[in-house]
CSV table of C-alpha atoms and ligand atoms in Angstrom, one decimal:
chain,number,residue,atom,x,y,z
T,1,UNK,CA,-132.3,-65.1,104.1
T,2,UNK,CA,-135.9,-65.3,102.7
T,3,UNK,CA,-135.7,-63.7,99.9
T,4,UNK,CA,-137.4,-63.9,97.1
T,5,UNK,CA,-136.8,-63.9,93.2
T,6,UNK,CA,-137.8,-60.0,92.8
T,7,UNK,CA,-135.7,-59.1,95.7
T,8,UNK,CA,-132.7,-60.8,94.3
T,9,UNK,CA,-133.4,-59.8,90.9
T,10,UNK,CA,-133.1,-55.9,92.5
T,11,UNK,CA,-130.0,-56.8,94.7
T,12,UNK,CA,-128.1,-58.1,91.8
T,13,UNK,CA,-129.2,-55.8,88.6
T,14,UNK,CA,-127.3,-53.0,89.3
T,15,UNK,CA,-123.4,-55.2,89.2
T,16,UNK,CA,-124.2,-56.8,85.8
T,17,UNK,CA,-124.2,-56.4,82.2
T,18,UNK,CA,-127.7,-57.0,80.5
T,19,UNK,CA,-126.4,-60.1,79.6
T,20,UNK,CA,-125.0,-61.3,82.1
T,21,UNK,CA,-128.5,-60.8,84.0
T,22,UNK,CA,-130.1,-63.1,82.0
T,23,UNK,CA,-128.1,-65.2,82.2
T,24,UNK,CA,-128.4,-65.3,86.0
T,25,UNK,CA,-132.1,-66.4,86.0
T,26,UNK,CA,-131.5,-68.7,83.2
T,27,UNK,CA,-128.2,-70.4,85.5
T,28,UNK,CA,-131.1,-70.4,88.5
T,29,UNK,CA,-134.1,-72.1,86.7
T,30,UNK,CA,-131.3,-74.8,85.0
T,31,UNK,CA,-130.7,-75.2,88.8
T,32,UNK,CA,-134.4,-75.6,89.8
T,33,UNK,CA,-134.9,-78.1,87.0
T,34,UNK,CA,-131.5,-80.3,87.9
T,35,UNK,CA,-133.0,-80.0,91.5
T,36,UNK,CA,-136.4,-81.5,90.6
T,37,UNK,CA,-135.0,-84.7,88.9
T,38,UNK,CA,-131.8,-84.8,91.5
T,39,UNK,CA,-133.5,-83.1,94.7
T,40,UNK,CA,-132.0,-80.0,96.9
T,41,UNK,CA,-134.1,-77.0,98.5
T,42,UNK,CA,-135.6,-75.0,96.2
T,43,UNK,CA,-134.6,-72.1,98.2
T,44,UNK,CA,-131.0,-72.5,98.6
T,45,UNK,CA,-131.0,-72.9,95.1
T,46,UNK,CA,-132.8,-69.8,94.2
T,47,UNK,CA,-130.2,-67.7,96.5
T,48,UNK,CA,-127.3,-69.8,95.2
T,49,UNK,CA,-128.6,-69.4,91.5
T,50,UNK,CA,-129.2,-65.6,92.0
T,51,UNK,CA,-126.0,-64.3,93.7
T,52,UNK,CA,-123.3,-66.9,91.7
T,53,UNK,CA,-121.9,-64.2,89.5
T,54,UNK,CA,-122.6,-61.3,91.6
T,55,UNK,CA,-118.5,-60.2,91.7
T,56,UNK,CA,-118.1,-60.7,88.0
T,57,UNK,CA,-117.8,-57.2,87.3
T,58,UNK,CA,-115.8,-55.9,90.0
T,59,UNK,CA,-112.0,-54.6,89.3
T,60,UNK,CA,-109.4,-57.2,89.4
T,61,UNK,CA,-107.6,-54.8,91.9
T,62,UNK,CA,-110.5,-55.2,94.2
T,63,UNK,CA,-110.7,-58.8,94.7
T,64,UNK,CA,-106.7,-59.0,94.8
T,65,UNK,CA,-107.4,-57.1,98.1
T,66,UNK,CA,-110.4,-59.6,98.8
T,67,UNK,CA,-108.2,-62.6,98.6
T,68,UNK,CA,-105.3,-60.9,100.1
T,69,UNK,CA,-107.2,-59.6,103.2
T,70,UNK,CA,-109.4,-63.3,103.8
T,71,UNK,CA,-108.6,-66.0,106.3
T,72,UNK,CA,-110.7,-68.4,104.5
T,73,UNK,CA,-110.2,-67.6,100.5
T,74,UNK,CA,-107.3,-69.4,99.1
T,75,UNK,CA,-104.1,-67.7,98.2
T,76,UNK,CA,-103.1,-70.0,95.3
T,77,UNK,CA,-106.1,-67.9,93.1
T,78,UNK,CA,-103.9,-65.6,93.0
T,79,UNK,CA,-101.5,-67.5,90.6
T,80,UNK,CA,-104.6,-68.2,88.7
T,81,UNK,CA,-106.6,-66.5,85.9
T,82,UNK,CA,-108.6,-63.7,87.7
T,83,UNK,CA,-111.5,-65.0,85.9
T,84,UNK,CA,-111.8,-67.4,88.2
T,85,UNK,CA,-111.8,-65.1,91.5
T,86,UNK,CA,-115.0,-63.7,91.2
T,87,UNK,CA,-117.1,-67.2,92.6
T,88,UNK,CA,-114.9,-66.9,96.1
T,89,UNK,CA,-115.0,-63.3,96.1
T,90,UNK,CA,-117.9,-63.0,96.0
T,91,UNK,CA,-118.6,-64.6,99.0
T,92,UNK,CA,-116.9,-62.2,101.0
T,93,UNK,CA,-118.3,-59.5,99.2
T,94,UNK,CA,-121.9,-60.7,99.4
T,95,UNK,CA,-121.3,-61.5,103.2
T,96,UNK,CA,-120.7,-57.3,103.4
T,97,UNK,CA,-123.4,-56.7,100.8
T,98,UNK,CA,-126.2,-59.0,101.6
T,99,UNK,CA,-125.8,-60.4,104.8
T,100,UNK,CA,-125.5,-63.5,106.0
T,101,UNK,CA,-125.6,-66.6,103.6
T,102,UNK,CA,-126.3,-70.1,104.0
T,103,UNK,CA,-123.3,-72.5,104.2
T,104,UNK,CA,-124.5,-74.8,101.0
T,105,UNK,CA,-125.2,-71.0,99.2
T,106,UNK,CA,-121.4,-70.2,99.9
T,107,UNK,CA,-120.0,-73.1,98.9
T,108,UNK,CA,-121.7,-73.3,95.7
T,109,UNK,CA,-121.0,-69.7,95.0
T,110,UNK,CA,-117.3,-70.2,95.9
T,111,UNK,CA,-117.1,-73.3,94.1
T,112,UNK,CA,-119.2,-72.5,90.7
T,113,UNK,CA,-116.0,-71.1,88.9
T,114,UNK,CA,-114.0,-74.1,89.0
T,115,UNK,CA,-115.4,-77.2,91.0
T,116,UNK,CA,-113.6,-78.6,94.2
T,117,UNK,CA,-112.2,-81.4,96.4
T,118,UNK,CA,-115.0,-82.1,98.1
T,119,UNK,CA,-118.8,-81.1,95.9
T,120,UNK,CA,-122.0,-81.0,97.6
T,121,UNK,CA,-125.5,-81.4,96.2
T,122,UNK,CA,-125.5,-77.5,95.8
T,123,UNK,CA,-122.1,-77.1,94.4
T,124,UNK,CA,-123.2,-80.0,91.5
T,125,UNK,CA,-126.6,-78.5,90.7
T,126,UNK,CA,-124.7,-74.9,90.6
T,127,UNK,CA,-121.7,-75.6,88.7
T,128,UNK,CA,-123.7,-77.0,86.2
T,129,UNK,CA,-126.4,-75.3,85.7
T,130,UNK,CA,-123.7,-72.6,85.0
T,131,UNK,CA,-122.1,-75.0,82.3
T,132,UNK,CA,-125.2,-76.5,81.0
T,133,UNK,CA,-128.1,-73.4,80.8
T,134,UNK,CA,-130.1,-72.9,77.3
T,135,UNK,CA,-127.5,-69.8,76.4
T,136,UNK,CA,-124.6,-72.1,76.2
T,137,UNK,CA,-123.1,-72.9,72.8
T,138,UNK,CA,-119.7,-74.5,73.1
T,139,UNK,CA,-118.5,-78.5,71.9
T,140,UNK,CA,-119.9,-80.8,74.0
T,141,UNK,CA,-122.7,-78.9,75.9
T,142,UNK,CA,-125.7,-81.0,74.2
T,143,UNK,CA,-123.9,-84.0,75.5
T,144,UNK,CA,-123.7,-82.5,79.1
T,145,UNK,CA,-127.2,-81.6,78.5
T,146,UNK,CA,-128.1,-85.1,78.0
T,147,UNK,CA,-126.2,-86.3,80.7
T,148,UNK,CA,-127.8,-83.6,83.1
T,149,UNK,CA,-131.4,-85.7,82.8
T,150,UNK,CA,-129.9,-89.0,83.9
T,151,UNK,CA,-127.0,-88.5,86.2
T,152,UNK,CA,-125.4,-85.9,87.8
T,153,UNK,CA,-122.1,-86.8,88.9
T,154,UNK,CA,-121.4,-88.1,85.0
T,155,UNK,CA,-122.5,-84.6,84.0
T,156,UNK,CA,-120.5,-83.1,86.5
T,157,UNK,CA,-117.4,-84.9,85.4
T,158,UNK,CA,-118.2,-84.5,81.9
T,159,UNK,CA,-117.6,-80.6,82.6
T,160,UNK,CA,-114.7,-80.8,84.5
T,161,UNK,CA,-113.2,-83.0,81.5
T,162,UNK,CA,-114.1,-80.9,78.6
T,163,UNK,CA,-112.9,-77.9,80.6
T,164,UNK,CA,-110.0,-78.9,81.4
T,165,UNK,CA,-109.0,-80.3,78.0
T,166,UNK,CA,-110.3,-76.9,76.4
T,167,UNK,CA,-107.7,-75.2,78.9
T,168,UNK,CA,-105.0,-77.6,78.4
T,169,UNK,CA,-105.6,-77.2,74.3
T,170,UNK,CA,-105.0,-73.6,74.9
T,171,UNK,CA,-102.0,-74.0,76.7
T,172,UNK,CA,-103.8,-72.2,79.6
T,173,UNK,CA,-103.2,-73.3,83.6
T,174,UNK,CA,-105.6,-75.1,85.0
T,175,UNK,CA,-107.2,-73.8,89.0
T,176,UNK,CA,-105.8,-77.4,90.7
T,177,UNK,CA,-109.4,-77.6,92.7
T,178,UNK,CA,-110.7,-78.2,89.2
T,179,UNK,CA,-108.4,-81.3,88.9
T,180,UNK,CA,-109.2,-82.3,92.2
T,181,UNK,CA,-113.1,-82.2,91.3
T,182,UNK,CA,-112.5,-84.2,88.3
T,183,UNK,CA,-110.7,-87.2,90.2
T,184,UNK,CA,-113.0,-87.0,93.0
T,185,UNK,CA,-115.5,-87.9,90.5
T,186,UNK,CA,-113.3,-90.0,88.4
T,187,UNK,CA,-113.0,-92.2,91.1
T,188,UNK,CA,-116.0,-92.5,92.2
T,189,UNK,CA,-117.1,-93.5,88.4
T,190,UNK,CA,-114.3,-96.3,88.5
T,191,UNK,CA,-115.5,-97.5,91.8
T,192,UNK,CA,-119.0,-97.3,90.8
T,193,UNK,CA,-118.3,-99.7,87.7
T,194,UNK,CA,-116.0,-102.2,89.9
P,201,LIG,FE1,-119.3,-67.2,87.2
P,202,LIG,FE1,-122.4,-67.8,85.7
């Protein structure tokens, strides 16, 4: 798995839009930065960063039949918006595409869609870098950007919360590994402050 930026870059160009592209290697340096103030290996991170959207673009159909057909993706997704399927998916799809892939690169790839019960270093740094890179306009995102430099478990929550109202104010479901990444932070917050 020692690949390098270029090789990624190649790997990956060909299943995105333009935009989508760039937003890639902006989601991968965000990473890097998060991972110089809050540590992590710069190569998981590159891999991670590179490969988190790689399923975006594939046909619903097909990753119905990815979940379907997969031991280890949860069924639930499947009474979830498909926009969410494409971080697990993807997984399985890379594993076919690309090879073999790191544990921590898995389970920030699976996990960068909606967060989840149990977040690693990898899964943080991913997930928001993905909510928090320079392309990102939406309410909020300057606060998470500010909370990104000091702490990132407060950033992290601060995403799960403003996502989850947003959905909620939009009379939208919400993925439940989302709530459970937002109490599993939650509480840590409340037990941090006594
Ligand atoms: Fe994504
Ligand atoms: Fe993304």
């Amino acid at each position: 798995m020692d690949a390098n930026r270029k090789e990624l870059k190649q790997f990956i160009r060909p299943h995105l839009t333009e935009e989508r592209f760039q937003h890639t290697v902006r989601v991968t340096d965000t990473a890097h930065h998060l991972a110089d103030i809050f540590g992590g290996d710069a190569h998981k991170i590159e891999v991670a960063g590179m490969l988190h959207d790689y399923a975006k673009y594939r046909p619903y159909e097909e990753m119905r039949r990815w979940i379907e057909g997969s031991v280890d993706v949860p069924k639930d997704l499947l009474n979830y918006s498909p926009v969410l399927w494409h971080g697990p998916v993807g997984v399985k799809m890379l594993e076919k595409e690309w090879g073999a892939l790191d544990k921590d690169v898995q389970s920030a790839i699976a996990s960068h869609t909606t967060g989840n019960a149990i977040m690693s270093i990898y899964d943080k740094l991913i997930f928001l870098a993905d909510y928090i890179e320079p392309g990102r306009d939406f309410p909020g995102v300057q606060e998470a950007r500010r909370l990104a430099e000091v702490d990132l478990d407060k950033a992290c929550l601060f995403a799960l919360d403003n996502t989850i109202r947003y959905l909620m104010s939009k009379q939208q479901t919400v993925y439940p590994g989302t709530f459970h990444a937002y109490n599993l932070l939650q509480k840590k917050q409340e037990e941090e402050n006594g």
